[in-house]
Each structure stands twice: as structure tokens, then as C-alpha cells.
Short mmCIF file of C-alpha atoms in Angstrom, two decimals:
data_model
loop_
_atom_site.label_atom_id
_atom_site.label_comp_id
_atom_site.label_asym_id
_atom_site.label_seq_id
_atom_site.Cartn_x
_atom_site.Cartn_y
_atom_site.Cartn_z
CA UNK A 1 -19.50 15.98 -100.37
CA UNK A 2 -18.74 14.17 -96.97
CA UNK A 3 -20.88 11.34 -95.68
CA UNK A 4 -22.42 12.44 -92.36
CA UNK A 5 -21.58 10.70 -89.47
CA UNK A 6 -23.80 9.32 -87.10
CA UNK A 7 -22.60 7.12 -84.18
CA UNK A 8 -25.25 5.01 -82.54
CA UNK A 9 -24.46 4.06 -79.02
CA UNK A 10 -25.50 0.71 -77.53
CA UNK A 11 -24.82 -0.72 -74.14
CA UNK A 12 -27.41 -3.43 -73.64
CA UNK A 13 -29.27 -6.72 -75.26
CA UNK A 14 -32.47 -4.50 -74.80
CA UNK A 15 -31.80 -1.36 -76.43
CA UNK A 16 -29.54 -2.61 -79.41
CA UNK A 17 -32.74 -5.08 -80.13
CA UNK A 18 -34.58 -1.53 -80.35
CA UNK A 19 -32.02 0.05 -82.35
CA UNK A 20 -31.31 -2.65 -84.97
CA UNK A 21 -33.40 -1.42 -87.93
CA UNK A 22 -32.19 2.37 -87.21
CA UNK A 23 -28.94 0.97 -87.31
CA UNK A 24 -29.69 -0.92 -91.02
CA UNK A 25 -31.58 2.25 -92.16
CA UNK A 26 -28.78 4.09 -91.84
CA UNK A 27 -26.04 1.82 -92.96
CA UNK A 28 -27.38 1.29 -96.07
CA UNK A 29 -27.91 5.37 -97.01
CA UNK A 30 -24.78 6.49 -99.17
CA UNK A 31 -25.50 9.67 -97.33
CA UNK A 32 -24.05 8.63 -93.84
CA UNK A 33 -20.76 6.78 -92.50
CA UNK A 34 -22.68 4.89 -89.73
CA UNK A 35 -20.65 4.61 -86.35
CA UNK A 36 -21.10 2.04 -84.21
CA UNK A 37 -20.37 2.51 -80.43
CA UNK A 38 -20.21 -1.08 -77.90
CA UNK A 39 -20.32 -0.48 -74.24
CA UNK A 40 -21.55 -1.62 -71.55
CA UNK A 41 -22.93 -5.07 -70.51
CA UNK A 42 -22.48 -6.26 -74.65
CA UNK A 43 -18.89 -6.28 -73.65
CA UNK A 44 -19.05 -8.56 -70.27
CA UNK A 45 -19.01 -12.51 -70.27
CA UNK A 46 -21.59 -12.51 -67.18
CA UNK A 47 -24.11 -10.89 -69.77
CA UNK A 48 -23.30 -13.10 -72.64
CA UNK A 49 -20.99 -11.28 -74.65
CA UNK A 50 -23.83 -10.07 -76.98
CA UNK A 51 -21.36 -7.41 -78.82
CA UNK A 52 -21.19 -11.13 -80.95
CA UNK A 53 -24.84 -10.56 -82.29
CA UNK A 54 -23.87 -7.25 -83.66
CA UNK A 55 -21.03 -8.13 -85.44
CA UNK A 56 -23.08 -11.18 -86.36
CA UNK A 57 -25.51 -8.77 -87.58
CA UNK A 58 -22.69 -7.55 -90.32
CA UNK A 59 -22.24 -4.68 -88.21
CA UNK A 60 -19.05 -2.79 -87.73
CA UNK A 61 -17.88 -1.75 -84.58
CA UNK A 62 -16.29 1.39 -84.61
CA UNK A 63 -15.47 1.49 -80.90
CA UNK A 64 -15.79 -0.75 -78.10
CA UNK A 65 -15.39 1.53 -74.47
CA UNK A 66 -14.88 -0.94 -71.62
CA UNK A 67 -16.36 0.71 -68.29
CA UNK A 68 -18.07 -1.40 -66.38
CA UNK A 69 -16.83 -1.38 -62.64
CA UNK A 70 -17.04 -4.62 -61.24
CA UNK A 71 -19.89 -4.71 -58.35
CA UNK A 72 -23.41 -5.22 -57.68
CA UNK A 73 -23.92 -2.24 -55.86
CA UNK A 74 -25.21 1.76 -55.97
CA UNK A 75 -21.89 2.54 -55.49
CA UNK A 76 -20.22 0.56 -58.55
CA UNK A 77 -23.23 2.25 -60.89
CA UNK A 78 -22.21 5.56 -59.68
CA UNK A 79 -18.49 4.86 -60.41
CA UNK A 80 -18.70 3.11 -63.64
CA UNK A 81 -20.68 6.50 -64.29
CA UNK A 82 -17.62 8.20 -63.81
CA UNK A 83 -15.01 5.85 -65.30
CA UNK A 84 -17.74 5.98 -69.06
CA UNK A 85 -17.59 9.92 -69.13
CA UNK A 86 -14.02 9.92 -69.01
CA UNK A 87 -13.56 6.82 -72.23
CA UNK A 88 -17.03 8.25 -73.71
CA UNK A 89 -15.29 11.68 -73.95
CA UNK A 90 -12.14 10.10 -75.65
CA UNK A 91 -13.65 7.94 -78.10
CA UNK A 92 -16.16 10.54 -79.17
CA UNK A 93 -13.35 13.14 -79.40
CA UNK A 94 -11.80 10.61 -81.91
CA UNK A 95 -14.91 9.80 -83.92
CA UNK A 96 -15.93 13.34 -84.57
CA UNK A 97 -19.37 12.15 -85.34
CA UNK A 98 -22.42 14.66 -86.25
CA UNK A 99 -25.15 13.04 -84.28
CA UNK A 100 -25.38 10.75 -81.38
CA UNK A 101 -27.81 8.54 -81.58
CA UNK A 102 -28.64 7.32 -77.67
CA UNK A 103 -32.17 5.24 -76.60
CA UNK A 104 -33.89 5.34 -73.54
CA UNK A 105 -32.63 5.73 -69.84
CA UNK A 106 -29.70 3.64 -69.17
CA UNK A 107 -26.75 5.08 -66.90
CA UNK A 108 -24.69 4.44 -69.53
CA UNK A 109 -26.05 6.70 -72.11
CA UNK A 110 -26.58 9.31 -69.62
CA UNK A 111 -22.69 8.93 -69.01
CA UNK A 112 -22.26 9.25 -73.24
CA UNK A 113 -25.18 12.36 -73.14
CA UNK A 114 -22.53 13.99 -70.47
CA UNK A 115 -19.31 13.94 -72.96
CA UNK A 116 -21.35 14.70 -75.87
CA UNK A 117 -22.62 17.52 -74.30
CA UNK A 118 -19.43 19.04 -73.15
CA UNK A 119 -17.82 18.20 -76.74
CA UNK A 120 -20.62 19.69 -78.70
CA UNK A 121 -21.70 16.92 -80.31
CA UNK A 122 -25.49 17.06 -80.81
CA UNK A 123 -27.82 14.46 -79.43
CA UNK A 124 -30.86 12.65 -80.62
CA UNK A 125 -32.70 10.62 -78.25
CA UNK A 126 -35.38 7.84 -78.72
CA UNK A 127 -37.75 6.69 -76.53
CA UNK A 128 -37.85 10.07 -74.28
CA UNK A 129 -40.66 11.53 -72.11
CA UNK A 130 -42.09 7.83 -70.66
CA UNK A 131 -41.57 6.48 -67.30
CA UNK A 132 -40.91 3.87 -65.04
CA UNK A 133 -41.31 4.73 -61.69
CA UNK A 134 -39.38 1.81 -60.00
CA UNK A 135 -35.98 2.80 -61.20
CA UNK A 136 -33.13 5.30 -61.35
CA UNK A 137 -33.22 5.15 -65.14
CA UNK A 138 -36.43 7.35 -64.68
CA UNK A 139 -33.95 10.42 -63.51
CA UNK A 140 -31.69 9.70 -66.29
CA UNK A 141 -34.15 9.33 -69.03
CA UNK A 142 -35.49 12.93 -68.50
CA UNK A 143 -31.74 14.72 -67.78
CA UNK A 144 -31.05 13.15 -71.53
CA UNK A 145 -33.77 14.56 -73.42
CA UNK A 146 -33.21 18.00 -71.29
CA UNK A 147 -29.65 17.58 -72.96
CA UNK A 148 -30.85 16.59 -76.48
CA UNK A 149 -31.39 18.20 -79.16
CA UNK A 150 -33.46 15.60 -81.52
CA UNK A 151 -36.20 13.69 -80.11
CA UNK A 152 -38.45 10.73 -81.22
CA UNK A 153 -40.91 9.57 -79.12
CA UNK A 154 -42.81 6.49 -79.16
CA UNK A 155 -46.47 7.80 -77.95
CA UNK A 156 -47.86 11.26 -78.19
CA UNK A 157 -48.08 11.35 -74.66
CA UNK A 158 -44.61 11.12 -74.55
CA UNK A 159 -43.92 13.93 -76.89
CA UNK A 160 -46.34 16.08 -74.68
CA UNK A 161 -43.75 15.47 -71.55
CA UNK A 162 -40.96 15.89 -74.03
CA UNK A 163 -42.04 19.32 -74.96
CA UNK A 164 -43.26 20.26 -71.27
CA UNK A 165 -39.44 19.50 -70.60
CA UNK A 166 -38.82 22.63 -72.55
CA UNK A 167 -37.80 21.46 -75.89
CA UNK A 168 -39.23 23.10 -78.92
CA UNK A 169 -41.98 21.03 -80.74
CA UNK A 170 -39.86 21.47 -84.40
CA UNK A 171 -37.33 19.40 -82.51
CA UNK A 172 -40.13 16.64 -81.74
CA UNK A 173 -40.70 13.75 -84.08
CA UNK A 174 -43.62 11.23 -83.24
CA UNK A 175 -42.34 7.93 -84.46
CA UNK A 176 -43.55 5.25 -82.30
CA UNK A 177 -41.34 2.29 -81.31
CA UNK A 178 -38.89 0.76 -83.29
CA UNK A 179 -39.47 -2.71 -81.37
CA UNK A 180 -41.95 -3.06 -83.46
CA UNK A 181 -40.23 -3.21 -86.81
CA UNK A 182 -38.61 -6.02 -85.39
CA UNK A 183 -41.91 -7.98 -85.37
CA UNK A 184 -42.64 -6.71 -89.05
CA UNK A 185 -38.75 -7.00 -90.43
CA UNK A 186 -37.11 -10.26 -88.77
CA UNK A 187 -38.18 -13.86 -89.40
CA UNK A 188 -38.80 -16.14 -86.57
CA UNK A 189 -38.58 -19.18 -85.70
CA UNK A 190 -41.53 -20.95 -84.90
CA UNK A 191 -41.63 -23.55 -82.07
CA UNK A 192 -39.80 -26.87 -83.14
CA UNK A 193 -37.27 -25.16 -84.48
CA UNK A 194 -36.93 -22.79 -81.56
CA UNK A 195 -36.92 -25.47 -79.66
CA UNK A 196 -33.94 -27.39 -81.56
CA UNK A 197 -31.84 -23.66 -81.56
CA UNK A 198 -32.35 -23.94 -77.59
CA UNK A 199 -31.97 -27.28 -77.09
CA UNK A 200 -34.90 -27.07 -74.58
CA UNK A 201 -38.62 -28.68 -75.14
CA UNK A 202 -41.27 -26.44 -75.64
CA UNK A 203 -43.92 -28.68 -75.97
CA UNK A 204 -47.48 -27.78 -74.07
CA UNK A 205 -47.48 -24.63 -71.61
CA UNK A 206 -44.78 -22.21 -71.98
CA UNK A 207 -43.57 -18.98 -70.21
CA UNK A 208 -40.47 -16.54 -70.88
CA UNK A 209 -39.09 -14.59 -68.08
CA UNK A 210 -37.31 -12.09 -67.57
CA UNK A 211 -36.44 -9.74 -64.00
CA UNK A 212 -34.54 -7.11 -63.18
CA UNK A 213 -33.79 -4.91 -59.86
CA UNK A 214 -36.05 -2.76 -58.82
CA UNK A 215 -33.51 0.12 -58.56
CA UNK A 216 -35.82 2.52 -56.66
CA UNK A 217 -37.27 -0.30 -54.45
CA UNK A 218 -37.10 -0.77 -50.63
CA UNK A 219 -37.09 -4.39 -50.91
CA UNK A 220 -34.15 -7.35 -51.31
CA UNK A 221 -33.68 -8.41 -54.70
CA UNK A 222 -33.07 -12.39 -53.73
CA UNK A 223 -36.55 -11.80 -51.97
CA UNK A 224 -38.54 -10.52 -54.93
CA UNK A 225 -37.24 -13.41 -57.28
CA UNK A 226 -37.88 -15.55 -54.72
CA UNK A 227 -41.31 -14.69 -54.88
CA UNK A 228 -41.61 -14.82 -58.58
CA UNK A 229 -39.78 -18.57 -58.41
CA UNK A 230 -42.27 -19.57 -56.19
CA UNK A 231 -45.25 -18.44 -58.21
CA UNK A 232 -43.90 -20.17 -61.34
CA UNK A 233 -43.61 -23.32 -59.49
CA UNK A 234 -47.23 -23.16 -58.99
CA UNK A 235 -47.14 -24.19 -62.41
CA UNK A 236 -44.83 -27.79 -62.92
CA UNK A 237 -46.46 -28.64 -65.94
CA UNK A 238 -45.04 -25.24 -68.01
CA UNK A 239 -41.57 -25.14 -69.70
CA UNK A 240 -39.95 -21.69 -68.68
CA UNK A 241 -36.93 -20.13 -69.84
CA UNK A 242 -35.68 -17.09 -68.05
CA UNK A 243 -33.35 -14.84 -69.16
CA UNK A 244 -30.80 -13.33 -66.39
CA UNK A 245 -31.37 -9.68 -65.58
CA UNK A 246 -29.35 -6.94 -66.74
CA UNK A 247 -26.57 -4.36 -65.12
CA UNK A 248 -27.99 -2.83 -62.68
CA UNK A 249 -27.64 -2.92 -58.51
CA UNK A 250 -28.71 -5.99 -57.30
CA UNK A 251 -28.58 -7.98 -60.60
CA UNK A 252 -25.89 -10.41 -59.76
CA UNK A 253 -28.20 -11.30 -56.80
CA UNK A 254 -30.99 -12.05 -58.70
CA UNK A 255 -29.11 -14.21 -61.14
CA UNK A 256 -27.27 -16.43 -58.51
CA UNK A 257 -30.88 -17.16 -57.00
CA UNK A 258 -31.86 -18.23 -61.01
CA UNK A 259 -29.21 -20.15 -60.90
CA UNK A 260 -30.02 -22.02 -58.50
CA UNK A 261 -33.73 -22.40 -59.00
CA UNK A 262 -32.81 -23.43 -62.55
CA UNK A 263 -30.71 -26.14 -61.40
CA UNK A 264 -33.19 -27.85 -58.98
CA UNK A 265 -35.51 -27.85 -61.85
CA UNK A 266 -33.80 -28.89 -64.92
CA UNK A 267 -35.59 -30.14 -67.71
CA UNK A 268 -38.33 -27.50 -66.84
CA UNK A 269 -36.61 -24.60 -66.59
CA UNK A 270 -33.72 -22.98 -69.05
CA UNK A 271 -31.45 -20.28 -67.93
CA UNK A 272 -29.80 -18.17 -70.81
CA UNK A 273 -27.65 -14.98 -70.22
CA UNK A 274 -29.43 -13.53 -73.48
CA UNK A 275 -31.91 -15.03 -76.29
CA UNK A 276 -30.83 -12.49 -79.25
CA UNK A 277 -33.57 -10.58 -80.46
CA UNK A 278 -34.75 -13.28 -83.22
CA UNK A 279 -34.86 -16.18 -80.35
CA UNK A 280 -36.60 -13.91 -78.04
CA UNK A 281 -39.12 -12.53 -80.20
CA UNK A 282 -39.68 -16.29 -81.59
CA UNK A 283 -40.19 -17.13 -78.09
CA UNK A 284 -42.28 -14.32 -77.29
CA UNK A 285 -44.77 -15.59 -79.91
CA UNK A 286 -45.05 -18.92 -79.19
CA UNK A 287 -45.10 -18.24 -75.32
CA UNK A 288 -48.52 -18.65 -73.34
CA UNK A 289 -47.14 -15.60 -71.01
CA UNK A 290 -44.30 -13.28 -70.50
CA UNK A 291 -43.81 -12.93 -66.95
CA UNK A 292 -41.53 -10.24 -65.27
CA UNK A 293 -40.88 -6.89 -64.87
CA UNK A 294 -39.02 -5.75 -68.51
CA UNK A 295 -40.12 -2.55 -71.01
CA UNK A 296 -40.06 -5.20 -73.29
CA UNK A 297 -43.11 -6.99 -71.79
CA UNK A 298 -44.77 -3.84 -71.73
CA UNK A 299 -43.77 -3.09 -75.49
CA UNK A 300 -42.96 -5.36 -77.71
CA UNK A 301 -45.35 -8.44 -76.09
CA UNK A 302 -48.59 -7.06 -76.31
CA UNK A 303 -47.61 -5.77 -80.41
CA UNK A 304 -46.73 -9.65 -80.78
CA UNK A 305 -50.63 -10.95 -79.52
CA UNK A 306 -48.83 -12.70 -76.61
CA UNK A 307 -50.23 -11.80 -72.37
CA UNK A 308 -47.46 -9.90 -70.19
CA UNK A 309 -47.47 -10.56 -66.39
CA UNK A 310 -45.99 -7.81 -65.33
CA UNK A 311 -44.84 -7.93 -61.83
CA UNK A 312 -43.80 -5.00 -59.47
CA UNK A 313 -43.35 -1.52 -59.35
CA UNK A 314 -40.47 -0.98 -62.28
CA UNK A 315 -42.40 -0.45 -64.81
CA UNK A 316 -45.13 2.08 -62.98
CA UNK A 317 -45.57 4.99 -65.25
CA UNK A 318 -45.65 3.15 -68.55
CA UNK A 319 -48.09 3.65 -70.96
CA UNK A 320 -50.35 -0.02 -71.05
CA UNK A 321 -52.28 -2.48 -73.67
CA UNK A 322 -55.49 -4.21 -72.60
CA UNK A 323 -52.98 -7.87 -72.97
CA UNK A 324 -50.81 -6.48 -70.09
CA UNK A 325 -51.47 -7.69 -66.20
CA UNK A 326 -50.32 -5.78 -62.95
CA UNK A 327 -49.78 -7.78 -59.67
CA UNK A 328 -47.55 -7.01 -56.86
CA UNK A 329 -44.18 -9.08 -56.24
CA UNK A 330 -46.07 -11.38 -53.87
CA UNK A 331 -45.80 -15.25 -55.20
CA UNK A 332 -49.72 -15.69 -54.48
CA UNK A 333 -50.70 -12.41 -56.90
CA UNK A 334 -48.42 -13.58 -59.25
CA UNK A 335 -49.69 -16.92 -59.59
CA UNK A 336 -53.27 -15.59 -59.56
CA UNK A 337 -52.15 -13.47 -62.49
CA UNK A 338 -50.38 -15.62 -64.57
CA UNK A 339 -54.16 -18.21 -64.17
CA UNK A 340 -55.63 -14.97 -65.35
CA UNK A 341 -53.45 -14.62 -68.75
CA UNK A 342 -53.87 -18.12 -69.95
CA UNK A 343 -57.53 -18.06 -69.12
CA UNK A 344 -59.21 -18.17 -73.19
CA UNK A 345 -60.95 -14.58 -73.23
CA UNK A 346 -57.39 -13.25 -72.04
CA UNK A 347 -55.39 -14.95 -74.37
CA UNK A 348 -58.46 -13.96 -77.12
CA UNK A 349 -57.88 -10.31 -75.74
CA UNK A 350 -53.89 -10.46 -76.55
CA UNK A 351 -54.57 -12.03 -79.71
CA UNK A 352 -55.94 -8.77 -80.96
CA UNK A 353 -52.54 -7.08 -80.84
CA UNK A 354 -53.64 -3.62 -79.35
CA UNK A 355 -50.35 -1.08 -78.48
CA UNK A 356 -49.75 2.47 -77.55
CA UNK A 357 -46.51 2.37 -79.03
CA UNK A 358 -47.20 3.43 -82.86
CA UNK A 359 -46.74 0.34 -85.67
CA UNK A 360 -43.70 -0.51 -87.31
CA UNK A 361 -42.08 2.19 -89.84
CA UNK A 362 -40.59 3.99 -86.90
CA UNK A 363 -36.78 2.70 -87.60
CA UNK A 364 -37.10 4.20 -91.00
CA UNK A 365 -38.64 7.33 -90.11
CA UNK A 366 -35.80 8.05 -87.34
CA UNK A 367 -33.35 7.01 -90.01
CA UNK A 368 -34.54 9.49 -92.86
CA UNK A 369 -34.89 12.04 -90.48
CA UNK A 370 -31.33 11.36 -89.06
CA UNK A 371 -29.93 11.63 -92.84
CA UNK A 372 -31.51 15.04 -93.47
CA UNK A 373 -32.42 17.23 -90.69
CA UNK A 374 -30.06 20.62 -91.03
CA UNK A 375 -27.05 20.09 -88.36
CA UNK A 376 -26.76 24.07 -88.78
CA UNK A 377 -27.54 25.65 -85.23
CA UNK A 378 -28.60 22.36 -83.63
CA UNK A 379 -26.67 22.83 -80.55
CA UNK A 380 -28.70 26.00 -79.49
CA UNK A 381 -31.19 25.13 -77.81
CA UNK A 382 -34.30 28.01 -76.66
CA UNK A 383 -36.25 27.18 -74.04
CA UNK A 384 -39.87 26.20 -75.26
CA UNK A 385 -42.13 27.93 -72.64
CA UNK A 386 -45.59 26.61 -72.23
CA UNK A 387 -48.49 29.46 -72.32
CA UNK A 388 -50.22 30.14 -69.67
CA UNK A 389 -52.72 27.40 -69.65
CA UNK A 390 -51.73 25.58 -72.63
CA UNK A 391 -50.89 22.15 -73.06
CA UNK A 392 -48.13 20.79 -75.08
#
């Protein structure tokens, strides 16, 4: 009997720290041939090169697809859009796989959804039916679970919208997050030897941060860092080490300013295109505060007992832990925020490790599930109509 053939697709530092254990699950299940598809950012020097950490990871890569168009603009997301169906369709044509695995709401897996979709390759998508009301990735996340055919969400919430979306509930596996097996499944470094990988001292106060654009914002990217620089430096006693933003409109703005601001204050602050999800998560636990605007600091921090400061409107929509602050992008909230996580009954408060998001086993779950399900007439797709009156 054939092995089936999944291909997992990964384009960022964020989501292939998310998919890591789904990725193990399956490679080590005689049932499957994993396939292994690098995109995106993982393939550009500006972002670190972090394709490295997979193959570090004893990962094979199947297929890098290069399709980034170079820009920090709308208009060079929309075209690299364009350029990723067209490589996504010929390197899925040659891989043949029998699922694609795709997480979350990136442009670049609703550019892979697009040519799977037209070559009849079915779709399972993780992380579905949230929200984040600041960005364009809130469009694309809901057009890929409308074009999916497999679904795990990470909160029952979320598989409430998924269903209301019109998919049918069979199709719906609660799994919770797989960030969290990465808290439960890696080991970490703890600070002195963090501190030796970085080459950066961690001793007394310290803050990771992390900031991205603000894709559906009316407001300059070099103005909102600017305000979260200038909060931070309310605070020269605390080591900080910020990690550059992503691919998205407006990034390469933001990380010229960090730059910049790192620069004037070496020795206190440490500028790193991308931790790797062991250094980050070691971080993450032996920070006072993550500050910023990621799904990670909504996520993944409040699982690991450590406050989130999370600043802006990107992340509106998202389901919350008690260990997770809200403040506008204005350097005086901010600062009054981040005084308000290392106060003792906040940091007491994170310490007790509430989440939304499930507890680790999800990886596995999404895995098994993966192996097994019947591929026999997953491409058709009824329309699950709500009754009248009924919730999902």
C-alpha cells in the first residue's frame, strides 16, 4: 500500500514554530511520506534565513518556492500574491500530495489555498475561525477555511465561526493550539545559558519584543514603533531584545527605525531577525514581559506564566487570558502598562498559566487525524446551513 502524502506548507518563523510537532507527528508515522513546502520570508536574508532551523530540525525540504516581490508596500503583497499562485500551482502539480496542510491567515497560504483549490488537492487548515481585526490576514484567514475541507480549531469558539462559515461539523476537529506542545515537548534554556547562546546579558529586568504592521491601520508604521521605543525607554534599567517584524506592508519601516533605536542603545537592547522557537520560548519564560503586538503574545505567553503587553489594534478579535494587557499605541499607555505587568499580583496572576487555547496534545491529535481520515469524497463540500435559530 502507498504512503499518503501530506505536504505541510510553511512561510514564516511564526507559523512553522506552530507547526513543528505536526510536522514530527507525521514524519515519524510509516503511514505518510511527509512533504515539506519552504516559502516565503524562511527563504529571505532580511528575515534571517530561518528555512536553516528546519533543516536543522532534520527536516527535509521537499520544495522551496521563491515568491517574494521585493517591496514594502500593498502593492508588492498583492503581487507576490500573484507571482505564489502561479509557483504554488507548479510545485503542487509536481508533488501530487493528498492533503495540504496550511495554518492560519498569511497571504501566502491563501496564495497556496488558491492552487490547491483549482488542482483538487484537499485542504486542512489550523487555526481557522479567530480574528484579528487590525490586519488583512483577517480576510484571508476566513476565504481559507471557506476553501478547506479539514479544520482544527484552537477554541470552541472558533469552531462555532468555523461551522457558521458553512462547513459541516464532521469536518470540524477541536484541537486547541499546537504552540503549546512546544512548551510541553522542547527543552529550554534557562537564563545564563540563554544568555551565553545570545551573547546578550540578561541579568535583572527583562522584556522581549516583538511588532509588526498594523495592515488595516490608518496610522505610519515608523510612528507606532516610535511610540513603543519611547515607552521602553521609560525603562533604562531592563535588557530588551526585539525581534524584527515580519513580511508584511510597512515592515521594512519598522525594522530600519529598530535599527536604529538598537544602535543608540547598545548593551541594552539586542536586535535579532529571528530567535528560533527554542530561544524564543526560553526567552519568553525568563522574560518579566512580552511587549508588542504578535498572536504569539496572545498565545503561547500567557500558556508559559509570563505577562503580554499587547499594544494596538492587530490583535482585536482574539480570544484573551487574564495575564494579557491592552493599551493603545501611545508611548504613555504603554509604559503605564508594561508598570502594570511587573507589578507582583500581575506577575502572581500570569504565573497561574490560564489559556483559551486548549493544552498541549493538539500536534498529535491533528497528526493522527491527518493519517486516517477517509480522502474518499473530501473535495465535495455541502453547504452546512444553520437552523433557524440555532447556534453552531
Amino acid at each position: 500500500m502507498s504512503r499518503r502524502r501530506i505536504c505541510v506548507f510553511t512561510g514564516t518563523r511564526a507559523e512553522y514554530g506552530l507547526l513543528r510537532w505536526v510536522m514530527e507527528d507525521l514524519r515519524t508515522d510509516q503511514s505518510v511520506e511527509l512533504q515539506v513546502l519552504v516559502t516565503g520570508s524562511h527563504l529571505s536574508p532580511h528575515f534571517g534565513e530561518t528555512w536553516r532551523q528546519i533543516a536543522a530540525d532534520g527536516f527535509a525540504i521537499s520544495a522551496r518556492v521563491d515568491m517574494l516581490v521585493d517591496g514594502d508596500s500593498a502593492q508588492a503583497t498583492a503581487a507576490s500574491i500573484g507571482l505564489a499562485v502561479m509557483k504554488y500551482a507548479d510545485t503542487l502539480a509536481a508533488l501530487r500530495p493528498d492533503i495540504l496542510v496550511l495554518l492560519g491567515d498569511r497571504y501566502e497560504a491563501l496564495a497556496a489555498a488558491t492552487a490547491a483549490t483549482c488542482l483538487g488537492i484537499p485542504i486542512a487548515h489550523l487555526h481557522g475561525g479567530e480574528s484579528s481585526e487590525g490586519a488583512i490576514d483577517e480576510a484571508f484567514r476566513h476565504a481559507i477555511t471557506v476553501m478547506a475541507h479539514l479544520h482544527f480549531p484552537a477554541a470552541e469558539s472558533y469552531r462555532r465561526r468555523v461551522i457558521q462559515l458553512g462547513v459541516q461539523p464532521d469536518r470540524v476537529f477541536l484541537a486547541g493550539s499546537p504552540a503549546l506542545d512546544n512548551l510541553a515537548r522542547l527543552t529550554l534554556l534557562d537564563r545564563a545559558a540563554l544568555a551565553a547562546d545570545l551573547g546578550f546579558d540578561l541579568d535583572g529586568r527583562v522584556f522581549m519584543v516583538t511588532y509588526h504592521p498594523v495592515t488595516l491601520g490608518e496610522t505610519d508604521p515608523v510612528n507606532e514603533i516610535r511610540e513603543l521605543c519611547a515607552a521602553l525607554d521609560h525603562f533604562p534599567d531592563a535588557r530588551i531584545v526585539v525581534s524584527r517584524a515580519n513580511q508584511d506592508a510597512g515592515a521594512r519601516a519598522i525594522n530600519a527605525h529598530l535599527e536604529q533605536w538598537a544602535a543608540a542603545a547598545k548593551g541594552r537592547v539586542h536586535l535579532v531577525s529571528s530567535l528560533g522557537t527554542p530561544r524564543y520560548l526560553s526567552l519568553v519564560t525568563t522574560a518579566d514581559a512580552v511587549i508588542g503586538n504578535s498572536s504569539s503574545g496572545i498565545i503561547e505567553v500567557p500558556a508559559a506564566g509570563t505577562a503580554t503587553v499587547n499594544v494596538g489594534s492587530r490583535q482585536d478579535g482574539r480570544l484573551r487570558a487574564p495575564a494579557v494587557i491592552d493599551c493603545p499605541c501611545v508611548a504613555e499607555a504603554i509604559a503605564a502598562a508594561i508598570t502594570r505587568a511587573l507589578t507582583p499580583e500581575h506577575q502572581a496572576l500570569a504565573r497561574q498559566r490560564q489559556t483559551p487555547y486548549g493544552k498541549p496534545g493538539a500536534s498529535t491529535l491533528v497528526a493522527r487525524t491527518l493519517a486516517t481520515v477517509p480522502l474518499s469524497g473530501l473535495l465535495r463540500k455541502p453547504f452546512h446551513d444553520l437552523p433557524e435559530g440555532a447556534t453552531p
